[in-house]
Amino acid sequence: MADDKKKKGAQDRTRIAMGEPYEVAYWKKKFGVTGQALAGAVRATGSNNAKKVEAYLKNKK
């Protein structure tokens, strides 16, 4: 199913879609990390949940 970019809600703000370049750019800027660090955090947490990834990145610093 295609992602409808016109519909943005709470679910869009809680997940990191690594396959969408604009989302990767947003989360990199928000967390102040590189694309590699973001991808590594998603892999390390086993989740694309933004709160889990953020907690991982904070603990890593």
mmCIF file with all atom_site columns, C-alpha atoms in Angstrom:
data_model
loop_
_atom_site.group_PDB
_atom_site.id
_atom_site.type_symbol
_atom_site.label_atom_id
_atom_site.label_alt_id
_atom_site.label_comp_id
_atom_site.label_asym_id
_atom_site.label_entity_id
_atom_site.label_seq_id
_atom_site.pdbx_PDB_ins_code
_atom_site.Cartn_x
_atom_site.Cartn_y
_atom_site.Cartn_z
_atom_site.occupancy
_atom_site.B_iso_or_equiv
_atom_site.pdbx_formal_charge
_atom_site.auth_seq_id
_atom_site.auth_comp_id
_atom_site.auth_asym_id
_atom_site.auth_atom_id
_atom_site.pdbx_PDB_model_num
ATOM 1  C CA . MET A 1 1  ? 0.000  0.000  0.000  1.00 0.00 ? 1  MET A CA 1
ATOM 2  C CA . ALA A 1 2  ? 1.354  3.408  -0.946 1.00 0.00 ? 2  ALA A CA 1
ATOM 3  C CA . ASP A 1 3  ? 2.125  6.004  1.691  1.00 0.00 ? 3  ASP A CA 1
ATOM 4  C CA . ASP A 1 4  ? -0.367 8.874  1.411  1.00 0.00 ? 4  ASP A CA 1
ATOM 5  C CA . LYS A 1 5  ? 1.799  11.890 2.195  1.00 0.00 ? 5  LYS A CA 1
ATOM 6  C CA . LYS A 1 6  ? -1.293 14.102 2.510  1.00 0.00 ? 6  LYS A CA 1
ATOM 7  C CA . LYS A 1 7  ? -2.448 12.216 5.597  1.00 0.00 ? 7  LYS A CA 1
ATOM 8  C CA . LYS A 1 8  ? -0.184 12.960 8.519  1.00 0.00 ? 8  LYS A CA 1
ATOM 9  C CA . GLY A 1 9  ? -1.141 11.978 12.017 1.00 0.00 ? 9  GLY A CA 1
ATOM 10 C CA . ALA A 1 10 ? 0.177  10.639 15.280 1.00 0.00 ? 10 ALA A CA 1
ATOM 11 C CA . GLN A 1 11 ? 1.435  7.405  13.727 1.00 0.00 ? 11 GLN A CA 1
ATOM 12 C CA . ASP A 1 12 ? 3.678  9.325  11.345 1.00 0.00 ? 12 ASP A CA 1
ATOM 13 C CA . ARG A 1 13 ? 5.327  11.093 14.265 1.00 0.00 ? 13 ARG A CA 1
ATOM 14 C CA . THR A 1 14 ? 6.119  7.924  16.199 1.00 0.00 ? 14 THR A CA 1
ATOM 15 C CA . ARG A 1 15 ? 7.807  5.878  13.478 1.00 0.00 ? 15 ARG A CA 1
ATOM 16 C CA . ILE A 1 16 ? 10.993 6.375  11.504 1.00 0.00 ? 16 ILE A CA 1
ATOM 17 C CA . ALA A 1 17 ? 10.562 5.305  7.872  1.00 0.00 ? 17 ALA A CA 1
ATOM 18 C CA . MET A 1 18 ? 14.141 4.628  6.815  1.00 0.00 ? 18 MET A CA 1
ATOM 19 C CA . GLY A 1 19 ? 13.001 4.077  3.224  1.00 0.00 ? 19 GLY A CA 1
ATOM 20 C CA . GLU A 1 20 ? 11.795 7.675  2.885  1.00 0.00 ? 20 GLU A CA 1
ATOM 21 C CA . PRO A 1 21 ? 14.658 10.171 2.347  1.00 0.00 ? 21 PRO A CA 1
ATOM 22 C CA . TYR A 1 22 ? 12.644 13.127 3.682  1.00 0.00 ? 22 TYR A CA 1
ATOM 23 C CA . GLU A 1 23 ? 11.910 11.218 6.899  1.00 0.00 ? 23 GLU A CA 1
ATOM 24 C CA . VAL A 1 24 ? 15.552 10.220 7.331  1.00 0.00 ? 24 VAL A CA 1
ATOM 25 C CA . ALA A 1 25 ? 16.554 13.873 6.853  1.00 0.00 ? 25 ALA A CA 1
ATOM 26 C CA . TYR A 1 26 ? 13.984 15.001 9.456  1.00 0.00 ? 26 TYR A CA 1
ATOM 27 C CA . TRP A 1 27 ? 15.058 12.476 12.103 1.00 0.00 ? 27 TRP A CA 1
ATOM 28 C CA . LYS A 1 28 ? 18.775 13.077 11.472 1.00 0.00 ? 28 LYS A CA 1
ATOM 29 C CA . LYS A 1 29 ? 18.248 16.781 12.110 1.00 0.00 ? 29 LYS A CA 1
ATOM 30 C CA . LYS A 1 30 ? 15.980 16.187 15.119 1.00 0.00 ? 30 LYS A CA 1
ATOM 31 C CA . PHE A 1 31 ? 18.435 13.815 16.805 1.00 0.00 ? 31 PHE A CA 1
ATOM 32 C CA . GLY A 1 32 ? 21.597 15.568 15.559 1.00 0.00 ? 32 GLY A CA 1
ATOM 33 C CA . VAL A 1 33 ? 23.105 12.411 14.092 1.00 0.00 ? 33 VAL A CA 1
ATOM 34 C CA . THR A 1 34 ? 24.323 11.082 10.750 1.00 0.00 ? 34 THR A CA 1
ATOM 35 C CA . GLY A 1 35 ? 22.321 8.771  8.538  1.00 0.00 ? 35 GLY A CA 1
ATOM 36 C CA . GLN A 1 36 ? 24.611 5.901  9.518  1.00 0.00 ? 36 GLN A CA 1
ATOM 37 C CA . ALA A 1 37 ? 24.090 6.571  13.221 1.00 0.00 ? 37 ALA A CA 1
ATOM 38 C CA . LEU A 1 38 ? 20.330 6.715  12.737 1.00 0.00 ? 38 LEU A CA 1
ATOM 39 C CA . ALA A 1 39 ? 20.271 3.465  10.760 1.00 0.00 ? 39 ALA A CA 1
ATOM 40 C CA . GLY A 1 40 ? 22.492 1.828  13.365 1.00 0.00 ? 40 GLY A CA 1
ATOM 41 C CA . ALA A 1 41 ? 20.178 2.917  16.169 1.00 0.00 ? 41 ALA A CA 1
ATOM 42 C CA . VAL A 1 42 ? 17.149 1.522  14.340 1.00 0.00 ? 42 VAL A CA 1
ATOM 43 C CA . ARG A 1 43 ? 18.993 -1.791 13.847 1.00 0.00 ? 43 ARG A CA 1
ATOM 44 C CA . ALA A 1 44 ? 20.268 -1.873 17.438 1.00 0.00 ? 44 ALA A CA 1
ATOM 45 C CA . THR A 1 45 ? 16.829 -1.277 18.942 1.00 0.00 ? 45 THR A CA 1
ATOM 46 C CA . GLY A 1 46 ? 15.163 -3.638 16.488 1.00 0.00 ? 46 GLY A CA 1
ATOM 47 C CA . SER A 1 47 ? 12.450 -1.043 16.069 1.00 0.00 ? 47 SER A CA 1
ATOM 48 C CA . ASN A 1 48 ? 11.583 2.031  14.064 1.00 0.00 ? 48 ASN A CA 1
ATOM 49 C CA . ASN A 1 49 ? 9.851  3.525  17.091 1.00 0.00 ? 49 ASN A CA 1
ATOM 50 C CA . ALA A 1 50 ? 11.156 7.089  17.446 1.00 0.00 ? 50 ALA A CA 1
ATOM 51 C CA . LYS A 1 51 ? 11.110 7.071  21.268 1.00 0.00 ? 51 LYS A CA 1
ATOM 52 C CA . LYS A 1 52 ? 13.142 3.860  21.464 1.00 0.00 ? 52 LYS A CA 1
ATOM 53 C CA . VAL A 1 53 ? 15.651 5.143  18.917 1.00 0.00 ? 53 VAL A CA 1
ATOM 54 C CA . GLU A 1 54 ? 15.929 8.484  20.730 1.00 0.00 ? 54 GLU A CA 1
ATOM 55 C CA . ALA A 1 55 ? 16.531 6.752  24.074 1.00 0.00 ? 55 ALA A CA 1
ATOM 56 C CA . TYR A 1 56 ? 19.207 4.568  22.489 1.00 0.00 ? 56 TYR A CA 1
ATOM 57 C CA . LEU A 1 57 ? 20.977 7.544  20.969 1.00 0.00 ? 57 LEU A CA 1
ATOM 58 C CA . LYS A 1 58 ? 20.872 9.494  24.258 1.00 0.00 ? 58 LYS A CA 1
ATOM 59 C CA . ASN A 1 59 ? 22.353 6.566  26.172 1.00 0.00 ? 59 ASN A CA 1
ATOM 60 C CA . LYS A 1 60 ? 25.062 6.138  23.569 1.00 0.00 ? 60 LYS A CA 1
ATOM 61 C CA . LYS A 1 61 ? 26.347 9.732  23.898 1.00 0.00 ? 61 LYS A CA 1
#
